[in-house]
């Protein structure tokens, strides 16, 4: 599987984050640059791209995975007018990083929109020996049309006064959307370059892709069941290990047999943003706990190299999304909070993102003893006193925030779009590997069809409506149903300050679970927490206006808990972005 090194690279005023996979012996036959997709496809395919990097290391090749400017953990503003050009510069910089590892043979791999960006950036990358177009999007116009249609169908429309273009997993400025629409793959840029075209059979038969294949002198690879990887109908994307092995074999087959020693110059800390008064916001790559959980720490502006005994927020990931949070929300919140003197850490639990190798036989379990351990290990490894710590997350991340808050008695917890209100999890939930999810991104949990509904689920609406509240609460304590009072009362007893932030969709669920009745009961016992409900928004925080509501409420809750309600500095402005 090789050895993974993480480092910032690129310009000092606009650093990008890369993960460099090196063969175990430190010697390499060449380097491969892996260009990821955009938006939600970036989240869904993240672990698959890591699997390819590990396969390449097994074959004696170094690879560079990276985040584009304004995406993932890299610096930059996701809705910058210059976003598309910045993405292309990111490809060029990643290729330069691969070449700096003393690689004489360079391969570039682009997945979906990554193939489009790689192809249009290729003329600026210097000599490239091989290219893999992996399930490519051939034009930015069709990609943008597809993404906008998906957003409208699943999320509806946004505030018309805001000109940004929403896609699942992000937002584009009008200028960036126009720039993206002008991009298209030109077969002539691959002249003299060994090329593979890996496509789904249905896509291969379209006129545009057939024309590209005819124009290219290339090898072709048919992709089987690829939709479950790039557009999964479940939270857990199916990684196409067979196709990944074939791509890795093709790359290795055309690489030199001679090896060279890999040379690395790593930067574990970088200034990723600046405040309006010019103060830098630094981030560093870290490893937490005995199981080496991958983490990124955002340092408070006032800290001088150490965050000990400073206000700290620990962000928990959502389901199988890695540490950046829904639509990069955790990254942007972390950098904004740093301007107010609050440090933060976002991390990947085992089997997610960059923690652990990608194992074909063991998909990551959402609720498990391993995840329980990771949650506690991450919190205790921070070096932060519980009285200086706030924990927060969305959905399953919210449940793990409550789990840590109850056990460590943290200063505060911010529960975002919480749906699991039980302190006791039934065995069936703990063993669940691939939780049921909506058919479309961001739609929240849907009820299954009548034929698949278990008896307990069919009885539940009757019980919710007709059971006396004490009996309903007892079912919640047993984990049979979800009753908000159960966790709210437990947190009250533990002395943890509580803020619950809910989208319109999740607030409706809160009320359906008789949350209002439970809230009145705990308030009579002295509960002083806050329930903040939006008038819009989806469960997964893909809907843009709903996400802005979450951003504002989480920020207010954190600053209020630390007594920093005054705007010490305005929200951060990313360096190098106009």
Coordinates of C-alpha atoms in Angstrom, one line a residue:
X1 CA 0.0 0.0 0.0
X2 CA 3.0 2.3 0.3
X3 CA 3.5 5.2 2.7
X4 CA 1.3 8.3 2.6
X5 CA 2.8 11.7 3.2
X6 CA 0.6 14.8 3.4
X7 CA 1.9 18.2 2.6
X8 CA 0.9 21.7 1.5
X9 CA 2.3 22.8 -1.8
X10 CA 2.0 25.5 -4.4
X11 CA 2.3 29.2 -3.9
X12 CA 2.8 30.4 -0.3
X13 CA -0.1 32.8 -0.6
X14 CA -2.4 30.1 -2.0
X15 CA -1.4 26.7 -0.7
X16 CA -3.0 23.5 -1.7
X17 CA -3.1 20.2 0.2
X18 CA -1.6 17.0 -1.3
X19 CA -1.3 13.4 -0.3
X20 CA 1.8 11.8 -1.7
X21 CA 1.9 8.0 -1.9
X22 CA 5.4 6.5 -2.1
X23 CA 6.4 2.8 -2.5
X24 CA 7.4 1.1 0.7
X25 CA 11.1 1.1 -0.2
X26 CA 11.2 4.8 -1.1
X27 CA 12.1 4.1 -4.7
X28 CA 9.8 4.8 -7.6
X29 CA 9.5 4.1 -11.4
X30 CA 7.6 7.3 -12.0
X31 CA 4.9 9.6 -10.7
X32 CA 1.1 9.8 -11.2
X33 CA -1.0 12.9 -10.7
X34 CA -4.6 12.1 -9.7
X35 CA -7.1 14.8 -10.6
X36 CA -10.4 14.4 -8.7
X37 CA -14.0 15.3 -9.7
X38 CA -15.9 18.4 -8.4
X39 CA -18.8 18.8 -6.0
X40 CA -20.5 15.8 -4.6
X41 CA -18.6 13.5 -6.9
X42 CA -15.4 14.6 -5.2
X43 CA -16.8 13.4 -1.9
X44 CA -18.2 10.1 -3.2
X45 CA -15.0 9.1 -5.1
X46 CA -12.5 10.3 -2.5
X47 CA -11.8 6.9 -1.0
X48 CA -11.6 5.3 -4.5
X49 CA -9.0 7.7 -5.6
X50 CA -7.0 6.8 -2.5
X51 CA -7.4 3.1 -3.4
X52 CA -5.9 3.8 -6.8
X53 CA -2.9 5.6 -5.2
X54 CA -2.3 2.6 -2.9
X55 CA -2.5 0.2 -5.9
X56 CA 0.0 2.4 -7.8
X57 CA 2.4 2.3 -4.8
X58 CA 2.2 -1.5 -4.8
X59 CA 3.4 -1.3 -8.4
X60 CA 6.4 0.9 -7.6
X61 CA 4.9 4.2 -8.5
X62 CA 4.6 7.5 -6.6
X63 CA 1.2 9.3 -6.9
X64 CA 0.0 12.7 -5.9
X65 CA -3.6 13.2 -4.8
X66 CA -4.6 16.8 -4.2
X67 CA -7.5 19.3 -3.6
X68 CA -8.1 22.0 -6.2
X69 CA -8.0 25.6 -5.1
X70 CA -11.2 26.4 -3.2
X71 CA -12.0 22.7 -2.8
X72 CA -11.4 20.2 0.0
X73 CA -8.7 21.4 2.4
X74 CA -6.9 23.7 0.0
X75 CA -7.0 27.4 0.4
X76 CA -9.1 29.6 -1.8
X77 CA -12.8 30.6 -2.0
X78 CA -15.1 28.0 -3.6
X79 CA -17.2 30.7 -5.3
X80 CA -14.3 32.8 -6.5
X81 CA -14.8 34.3 -10.0
X82 CA -11.4 32.9 -10.9
X83 CA -12.2 29.4 -9.7
X84 CA -11.9 27.5 -13.0
X85 CA -8.5 29.0 -13.8
X86 CA -7.4 28.3 -10.2
X87 CA -8.5 24.6 -10.7
X88 CA -6.4 24.4 -13.8
X89 CA -3.4 26.0 -12.0
X90 CA -3.8 23.4 -9.3
X91 CA -3.3 20.7 -11.9
X92 CA -0.2 22.4 -13.2
X93 CA 1.1 22.8 -9.6
X94 CA 0.4 19.1 -8.7
X95 CA 2.3 18.0 -11.8
X96 CA 5.2 20.2 -10.8
X97 CA 5.1 18.6 -7.3
X98 CA 5.2 15.1 -8.9
X99 CA 8.2 16.2 -11.0
X100 CA 9.9 17.6 -7.9
X101 CA 9.9 14.1 -6.4
X102 CA 12.6 13.4 -9.0
X103 CA 10.2 11.6 -11.3
X104 CA 11.3 11.4 -14.9
X105 CA 8.0 9.7 -16.1
X106 CA 4.7 11.5 -15.5
X107 CA 1.2 10.1 -15.9
X108 CA -1.9 12.3 -15.3
X109 CA -5.3 10.6 -14.4
X110 CA -8.5 12.6 -14.4
X111 CA -11.8 11.3 -13.1
X112 CA -15.1 12.9 -14.4
X113 CA -14.6 16.7 -14.3
X114 CA -11.0 16.0 -13.3
X115 CA -10.5 14.6 -16.8
X116 CA -11.8 17.8 -18.3
X117 CA -9.6 20.0 -16.1
X118 CA -6.6 17.8 -16.7
X119 CA -7.1 17.9 -20.4
X120 CA -7.5 21.7 -20.6
X121 CA -4.5 22.2 -18.2
X122 CA -2.2 19.8 -19.9
X123 CA -0.5 22.3 -22.2
X124 CA 0.9 24.1 -19.1
X125 CA 2.1 21.0 -17.3
X126 CA 5.3 20.4 -19.2
X127 CA 6.2 17.0 -20.6
X128 CA 3.6 14.3 -19.8
X129 CA 4.1 10.7 -20.8
X130 CA 0.7 9.1 -20.3
X131 CA -2.9 10.2 -19.6
X132 CA -6.0 8.3 -18.3
X133 CA -9.4 9.8 -19.0
X134 CA -11.5 8.0 -16.4
X135 CA -15.2 8.3 -17.1
X136 CA -14.6 11.7 -18.5
X137 CA -16.9 14.7 -18.8
X138 CA -16.2 16.0 -22.3
X139 CA -17.4 19.6 -21.9
X140 CA -18.0 22.0 -19.1
X141 CA -21.3 23.0 -20.6
X142 CA -22.8 19.5 -20.3
X143 CA -21.3 19.1 -16.9
X144 CA -22.8 22.3 -15.6
X145 CA -26.2 21.6 -17.2
X146 CA -26.3 18.2 -15.6
X147 CA -25.3 19.5 -12.1
X148 CA -27.7 22.4 -12.2
X149 CA -30.6 20.1 -13.2
X150 CA -29.8 17.7 -10.4
X151 CA -29.7 20.6 -7.9
X152 CA -33.1 21.9 -9.0
X153 CA -34.7 18.5 -8.9
X154 CA -33.4 17.6 -5.4
X155 CA -33.1 21.0 -3.7
X156 CA -35.4 23.4 -5.5
X157 CA -34.4 27.0 -6.1
X158 CA -32.3 29.4 -4.0
X159 CA -32.6 33.1 -3.2
X160 CA -32.9 34.8 -6.6
X161 CA -31.1 37.8 -5.3
X162 CA -27.9 35.7 -4.9
X163 CA -26.3 35.3 -8.3
X164 CA -24.2 32.3 -7.4
X165 CA -24.8 29.0 -9.3
X166 CA -25.6 26.1 -6.9
X167 CA -24.5 22.5 -7.5
X168 CA -24.7 19.5 -5.3
X169 CA -21.7 20.0 -3.0
X170 CA -20.9 23.7 -3.6
X171 CA -21.6 27.0 -5.3
X172 CA -20.0 28.8 -8.3
X173 CA -19.9 32.4 -9.1
X174 CA -21.5 33.4 -12.5
X175 CA -18.1 34.2 -13.9
X176 CA -16.8 30.7 -12.9
X177 CA -19.9 29.0 -14.2
X178 CA -19.4 30.8 -17.6
X179 CA -15.7 29.8 -17.7
X180 CA -16.5 26.2 -16.9
X181 CA -19.1 26.1 -19.7
X182 CA -16.4 27.1 -22.3
X183 CA -14.2 24.1 -21.5
X184 CA -14.1 21.0 -23.7
X185 CA -11.7 18.1 -24.2
X186 CA -9.6 18.6 -27.4
X187 CA -8.1 15.3 -28.7
X188 CA -5.2 17.2 -30.2
X189 CA -3.6 17.8 -26.8
X190 CA -2.9 14.1 -26.4
X191 CA -0.8 13.8 -29.6
X192 CA 2.3 11.8 -28.8
X193 CA 1.0 10.9 -25.3
X194 CA 0.1 7.3 -24.4
X195 CA -3.6 7.5 -23.6
X196 CA -6.3 5.3 -22.0
X197 CA -10.0 6.1 -22.3
X198 CA -12.0 4.3 -19.5
X199 CA -15.7 4.7 -20.0
X200 CA -19.1 3.2 -19.2
X201 CA -20.5 1.3 -22.2
X202 CA -23.6 3.5 -22.3
X203 CA -21.5 6.7 -22.4
X204 CA -19.1 5.2 -24.9
X205 CA -22.0 4.9 -27.4
X206 CA -22.8 8.6 -27.3
X207 CA -21.8 10.6 -30.4
X208 CA -19.5 13.0 -28.5
X209 CA -17.5 10.2 -26.8
X210 CA -17.5 8.1 -29.9
X211 CA -16.0 11.0 -31.8
X212 CA -13.3 11.5 -29.1
X213 CA -12.4 7.8 -29.1
X214 CA -12.1 7.9 -32.9
X215 CA -9.9 11.0 -32.8
X216 CA -7.6 9.5 -30.1
X217 CA -5.0 6.8 -30.6
X218 CA -5.7 5.1 -27.3
X219 CA -6.4 2.0 -25.3
X220 CA -9.9 1.6 -24.1
X221 CA -11.3 0.1 -20.8
X222 CA -15.0 -0.6 -20.3
X223 CA -16.2 0.3 -16.8
X224 CA -18.7 -2.0 -15.1
X225 CA -21.3 -0.8 -12.6
X226 CA -19.5 2.6 -12.3
X227 CA -22.6 4.6 -11.4
X228 CA -22.5 3.1 -7.9
X229 CA -19.1 4.8 -7.5
X230 CA -19.6 8.2 -9.0
X231 CA -23.3 8.6 -8.2
X232 CA -24.1 6.1 -5.4
X233 CA -27.7 5.6 -4.3
X234 CA -26.4 4.9 -0.8
X235 CA -24.3 6.8 1.7
X236 CA -21.4 4.3 1.0
X237 CA -20.0 4.5 -2.5
X238 CA -19.1 1.1 -4.1
X239 CA -15.4 1.3 -5.0
X240 CA -14.7 -0.4 -8.3
X241 CA -11.6 -2.3 -7.2
X242 CA -11.5 -4.4 -10.4
X243 CA -11.5 -1.3 -12.7
X244 CA -9.0 0.4 -10.4
X245 CA -6.6 -2.5 -10.6
X246 CA -6.9 -2.5 -14.4
X247 CA -6.1 1.2 -14.6
X248 CA -3.1 0.7 -12.2
X249 CA -1.8 -2.2 -14.3
X250 CA -2.1 -0.1 -17.5
X251 CA -0.2 2.8 -16.0
X252 CA 2.5 0.5 -14.5
X253 CA 2.8 -1.4 -17.8
X254 CA 3.9 1.7 -19.6
X255 CA 6.2 3.1 -16.9
X256 CA 10.0 2.6 -16.9
X257 CA 11.5 -0.4 -15.1
X258 CA 14.4 1.6 -13.6
X259 CA 13.7 3.1 -10.2
X260 CA 14.9 6.3 -8.5
X261 CA 14.9 7.5 -4.9
X262 CA 11.8 9.6 -4.1
X263 CA 12.8 13.1 -2.9
X264 CA 10.2 14.8 -0.7
X265 CA 10.1 18.3 0.7
X266 CA 7.1 18.4 3.0
X267 CA 5.2 21.4 4.4
X268 CA 3.1 20.3 7.3
X269 CA 1.9 23.9 8.1
X270 CA 0.6 26.7 5.9
X271 CA -1.1 30.0 6.0
X272 CA -4.4 29.1 4.3
X273 CA -6.3 32.4 4.7
X274 CA -5.9 35.9 6.0
X275 CA -8.3 38.1 8.0
X276 CA -9.4 41.5 6.9
X277 CA -6.7 43.1 9.1
X278 CA -4.0 41.0 7.5
X279 CA -3.5 38.3 10.2
X280 CA -2.7 34.9 8.8
X281 CA -4.8 31.8 9.6
X282 CA -2.6 28.7 9.8
X283 CA -3.5 25.1 9.3
X284 CA -1.4 22.0 10.1
X285 CA -1.6 18.3 9.3
X286 CA -1.8 16.1 12.4
X287 CA -2.2 12.5 13.5
X288 CA -4.5 11.9 16.5
X289 CA -4.5 9.0 18.9
X290 CA -3.1 5.5 18.8
X291 CA -4.8 4.7 15.5
X292 CA -3.3 7.7 13.7
X293 CA -6.5 9.4 12.8
X294 CA -5.8 11.9 10.0
X295 CA -6.6 15.4 11.1
X296 CA -6.2 19.1 10.1
X297 CA -5.9 21.7 12.8
X298 CA -6.9 25.3 12.2
X299 CA -5.0 27.6 14.6
X300 CA -6.5 30.5 16.4
X301 CA -5.1 33.8 15.0
X302 CA -3.9 34.8 18.5
X303 CA -1.9 31.6 19.1
X304 CA 1.8 31.7 18.7
X305 CA 2.4 28.2 17.5
X306 CA 0.5 26.4 20.3
X307 CA -3.2 26.0 20.9
X308 CA -3.0 24.6 24.5
X309 CA -5.7 26.0 26.8
X310 CA -7.4 27.9 24.0
X311 CA -11.0 27.6 22.9
X312 CA -11.2 24.6 20.5
X313 CA -13.9 23.1 18.3
X314 CA -13.8 19.5 17.2
X315 CA -15.7 18.8 14.0
X316 CA -17.2 15.3 13.4
X317 CA -17.7 14.1 9.9
X318 CA -21.0 13.2 8.4
X319 CA -21.5 9.5 7.5
X320 CA -18.9 8.6 4.9
X321 CA -17.9 12.2 4.0
X322 CA -14.4 13.0 5.0
X323 CA -13.3 15.8 7.2
X324 CA -14.3 18.8 5.1
X325 CA -17.9 18.4 6.1
X326 CA -21.0 19.0 4.0
X327 CA -20.2 21.1 0.9
X328 CA -16.9 22.1 2.6
X329 CA -18.8 23.8 5.5
X330 CA -16.4 22.6 8.2
X331 CA -13.4 24.1 6.4
X332 CA -14.9 27.4 5.9
X333 CA -16.3 27.5 9.5
X334 CA -12.9 26.6 10.9
X335 CA -11.1 29.4 9.1
X336 CA -13.8 31.9 10.1
X337 CA -13.7 30.9 13.7
X338 CA -9.9 31.2 13.8
X339 CA -10.3 34.9 13.2
X340 CA -12.2 35.1 16.5
X341 CA -9.4 33.3 18.4
X342 CA -11.0 29.8 18.3
X343 CA -8.9 26.9 17.1
X344 CA -10.5 23.8 15.6
X345 CA -9.8 20.3 14.4
X346 CA -11.5 18.2 11.8
X347 CA -10.6 14.5 11.4
X348 CA -11.3 11.3 9.6
X349 CA -12.6 8.2 11.5
X350 CA -11.2 4.8 10.6
X351 CA -12.2 3.8 7.1
X352 CA -13.1 7.3 5.9
X353 CA -11.0 9.9 4.1
X354 CA -7.3 9.6 4.8
X355 CA -7.4 7.4 7.9
X356 CA -6.4 3.8 7.2
X357 CA -5.9 1.9 4.0
X358 CA -8.7 1.2 1.6
X359 CA -9.8 -2.4 2.2
X360 CA -11.9 -4.2 -0.5
X361 CA -13.4 -6.6 2.1
X362 CA -14.3 -4.3 4.9
X363 CA -16.5 -1.2 4.2
X364 CA -16.4 1.3 7.0
X365 CA -19.2 0.9 9.6
X366 CA -21.1 4.1 10.4
X367 CA -22.0 3.2 14.0
X368 CA -19.6 0.8 15.6
X369 CA -17.2 0.2 18.5
X370 CA -14.4 1.3 16.2
X371 CA -16.1 4.6 15.5
X372 CA -16.9 5.0 19.2
X373 CA -13.2 4.6 20.0
X374 CA -12.2 7.0 17.3
X375 CA -14.5 9.7 18.6
X376 CA -13.1 9.5 22.1
X377 CA -9.5 9.2 20.9
X378 CA -9.8 12.3 18.7
X379 CA -11.2 14.4 21.5
X380 CA -8.7 13.3 24.1
X381 CA -5.7 13.6 21.8
X382 CA -6.3 17.3 21.2
X383 CA -4.5 18.4 24.4
X384 CA -7.5 20.5 25.2
X385 CA -9.2 20.6 28.6
X386 CA -12.9 19.6 28.3
X387 CA -13.9 23.1 29.6
X388 CA -12.2 24.6 26.5
X389 CA -13.8 22.2 24.1
X390 CA -16.9 22.4 21.9
X391 CA -17.9 19.4 19.8
X392 CA -20.2 19.6 16.7
X393 CA -21.3 17.6 13.7
X394 CA -24.2 16.9 11.4
X395 CA -26.5 13.8 11.5
X396 CA -24.3 10.9 12.6
X397 CA -21.6 13.5 13.4
X398 CA -24.1 15.2 15.7
X399 CA -24.8 11.9 17.5
X400 CA -21.0 11.4 18.0
X401 CA -20.7 15.0 19.3
X402 CA -23.3 14.1 22.0
X403 CA -21.5 10.9 22.7
X404 CA -18.2 12.7 23.4
X405 CA -19.9 15.5 25.2
X406 CA -21.6 13.1 27.7
X407 CA -18.5 11.1 28.4
X408 CA -16.0 14.0 28.6
X409 CA -18.4 16.7 29.8
X410 CA -17.2 19.2 27.3
X411 CA -18.0 22.9 27.5
X412 CA -20.7 22.7 24.9
X413 CA -22.1 20.7 22.0
X414 CA -23.8 22.0 18.8
X415 CA -26.0 19.3 17.3
X416 CA -26.7 19.9 13.7
X417 CA -29.6 18.2 11.9
X418 CA -29.8 15.6 14.6
X419 CA -32.0 12.5 13.8
X420 CA -30.7 9.8 16.2
X421 CA -31.7 10.9 19.7
X422 CA -31.0 7.7 21.6
X423 CA -28.2 7.2 24.0
X424 CA -28.7 3.5 23.6
X425 CA -28.2 2.1 20.1
X426 CA -29.8 -1.2 19.2
X427 CA -27.6 -4.0 17.9
X428 CA -29.0 -3.8 14.4
X429 CA -27.9 -0.2 14.1
X430 CA -24.4 -0.8 15.5
X431 CA -23.9 -3.6 12.9
X432 CA -25.2 -1.6 10.0
X433 CA -22.6 -1.0 7.3
X434 CA -24.6 0.8 4.7
X435 CA -27.4 2.8 6.2
X436 CA -30.5 3.5 4.1
X437 CA -30.4 6.9 2.4
X438 CA -32.5 9.1 0.1
X439 CA -32.6 8.3 -3.6
X440 CA -31.4 11.8 -4.4
X441 CA -28.5 13.7 -2.7
X442 CA -29.4 15.8 0.3
X443 CA -33.0 14.7 0.6
X444 CA -32.8 13.3 4.1
X445 CA -34.0 9.9 5.2
X446 CA -36.9 8.6 3.2
X447 CA -39.4 6.1 4.3
X448 CA -39.0 2.8 2.3
X449 CA -41.7 1.5 0.1
X450 CA -44.7 -0.4 1.8
X451 CA -43.4 -3.8 0.8
X452 CA -40.1 -3.3 2.6
X453 CA -41.4 -1.5 5.7
X454 CA -40.8 -3.7 8.8
X455 CA -43.7 -4.2 11.2
X456 CA -42.1 -2.0 13.9
X457 CA -41.9 0.9 11.4
X458 CA -45.6 0.5 10.4
X459 CA -46.6 0.5 14.1
X460 CA -44.5 3.6 15.0
X461 CA -46.8 6.3 13.5
X462 CA -49.7 4.9 15.6
X463 CA -47.5 4.8 18.7
X464 CA -46.2 8.3 18.1
X465 CA -49.8 9.7 17.9
X466 CA -51.6 7.7 20.5
X467 CA -49.1 6.5 23.2
X468 CA -49.0 8.5 26.4
X469 CA -45.8 10.5 26.4
X470 CA -44.1 8.5 29.3
X471 CA -44.5 5.3 27.3
X472 CA -43.2 7.1 24.2
X473 CA -40.2 8.3 26.2
X474 CA -39.5 4.8 27.4
X475 CA -39.3 3.5 23.9
X476 CA -36.8 6.3 23.2
X477 CA -34.6 5.2 26.2
X478 CA -34.7 1.6 24.8
X479 CA -33.6 2.9 21.4
X480 CA -36.8 1.6 19.7
X481 CA -37.7 5.0 18.5
X482 CA -36.1 8.5 18.6
X483 CA -37.2 10.9 21.3
X484 CA -35.3 14.2 21.6
X485 CA -35.8 14.4 25.3
X486 CA -33.6 11.4 25.9
X487 CA -30.3 13.1 24.8
X488 CA -31.4 16.6 25.9
X489 CA -32.0 15.4 29.4
X490 CA -28.7 13.5 29.5
X491 CA -26.8 16.5 28.4
X492 CA -28.5 18.7 30.9
X493 CA -27.5 16.3 33.7
X494 CA -23.9 16.3 32.5
X495 CA -23.9 20.2 32.6
X496 CA -23.1 20.6 28.9
X497 CA -24.3 23.7 27.1
X498 CA -26.5 22.6 24.2
X499 CA -27.4 24.2 20.9
X500 CA -29.6 22.3 18.4
X501 CA -29.5 23.6 14.9
X502 CA -32.0 22.1 12.5
X503 CA -32.9 22.6 8.8
X504 CA -36.6 23.0 8.0
X505 CA -36.7 19.3 7.1
X506 CA -35.1 18.2 10.4
X507 CA -37.2 20.5 12.5
X508 CA -40.3 18.8 11.0
X509 CA -38.8 15.5 12.1
X510 CA -38.0 16.9 15.6
X511 CA -41.6 17.9 16.0
X512 CA -42.9 14.6 14.7
X513 CA -40.8 12.8 17.3
X514 CA -42.6 14.9 20.0
X515 CA -39.6 17.1 20.5
X516 CA -41.6 20.1 21.5
X517 CA -43.2 18.2 24.3
X518 CA -39.9 16.8 25.5
X519 CA -38.3 20.3 25.3
X520 CA -40.9 21.7 27.6
X521 CA -40.2 18.9 30.1
X522 CA -36.4 19.4 30.2
X523 CA -36.8 23.2 30.4
X524 CA -38.9 22.7 33.6
X525 CA -35.9 20.8 35.1
X526 CA -33.5 23.7 34.3
X527 CA -32.4 23.0 30.7
X528 CA -31.2 26.2 29.1
X529 CA -30.2 25.0 25.7
X530 CA -31.4 26.5 22.4
X531 CA -33.3 25.0 19.5
X532 CA -32.6 26.9 16.3
X533 CA -34.8 26.0 13.3
X534 CA -34.4 27.2 9.7
X535 CA -37.2 28.0 7.3
X536 CA -35.4 26.2 4.5
X537 CA -32.7 23.6 4.0
X538 CA -32.2 19.9 3.6
X539 CA -30.8 17.3 5.9
X540 CA -27.5 16.9 4.1
X541 CA -26.8 20.6 3.9
X542 CA -26.6 20.6 0.1
X543 CA -29.2 23.3 -0.3
X544 CA -27.3 26.6 -0.4
X545 CA -29.5 28.9 1.6
X546 CA -30.1 26.3 4.2
X547 CA -26.4 25.8 4.5
X548 CA -25.9 29.5 5.1
X549 CA -28.4 29.3 8.0
X550 CA -26.4 26.5 9.5
X551 CA -23.1 28.4 9.1
X552 CA -24.5 31.5 10.9
X553 CA -26.1 29.5 13.7
X554 CA -23.1 27.3 14.4
X555 CA -20.8 30.3 14.4
X556 CA -23.1 32.2 16.9
X557 CA -23.3 29.2 19.2
X558 CA -19.6 28.7 19.3
X559 CA -18.7 32.3 19.9
X560 CA -21.5 32.7 22.4
X561 CA -20.2 29.7 24.4
X562 CA -16.7 31.1 24.5
X563 CA -18.0 34.6 25.3
X564 CA -16.7 36.0 22.0
X565 CA -19.9 37.4 20.5
X566 CA -18.2 40.6 19.4
X567 CA -16.8 40.5 15.9
X568 CA -13.1 40.6 16.7
X569 CA -12.4 40.5 13.0
X570 CA -14.6 40.1 10.0
X571 CA -14.9 36.7 8.5
X572 CA -11.7 35.5 6.7
X573 CA -10.8 36.4 3.2
X574 CA -8.8 33.7 1.4
X575 CA -5.3 34.8 0.3
X576 CA -4.6 35.3 -3.4
X577 CA -8.3 35.6 -4.3
X578 CA -9.7 38.8 -5.6

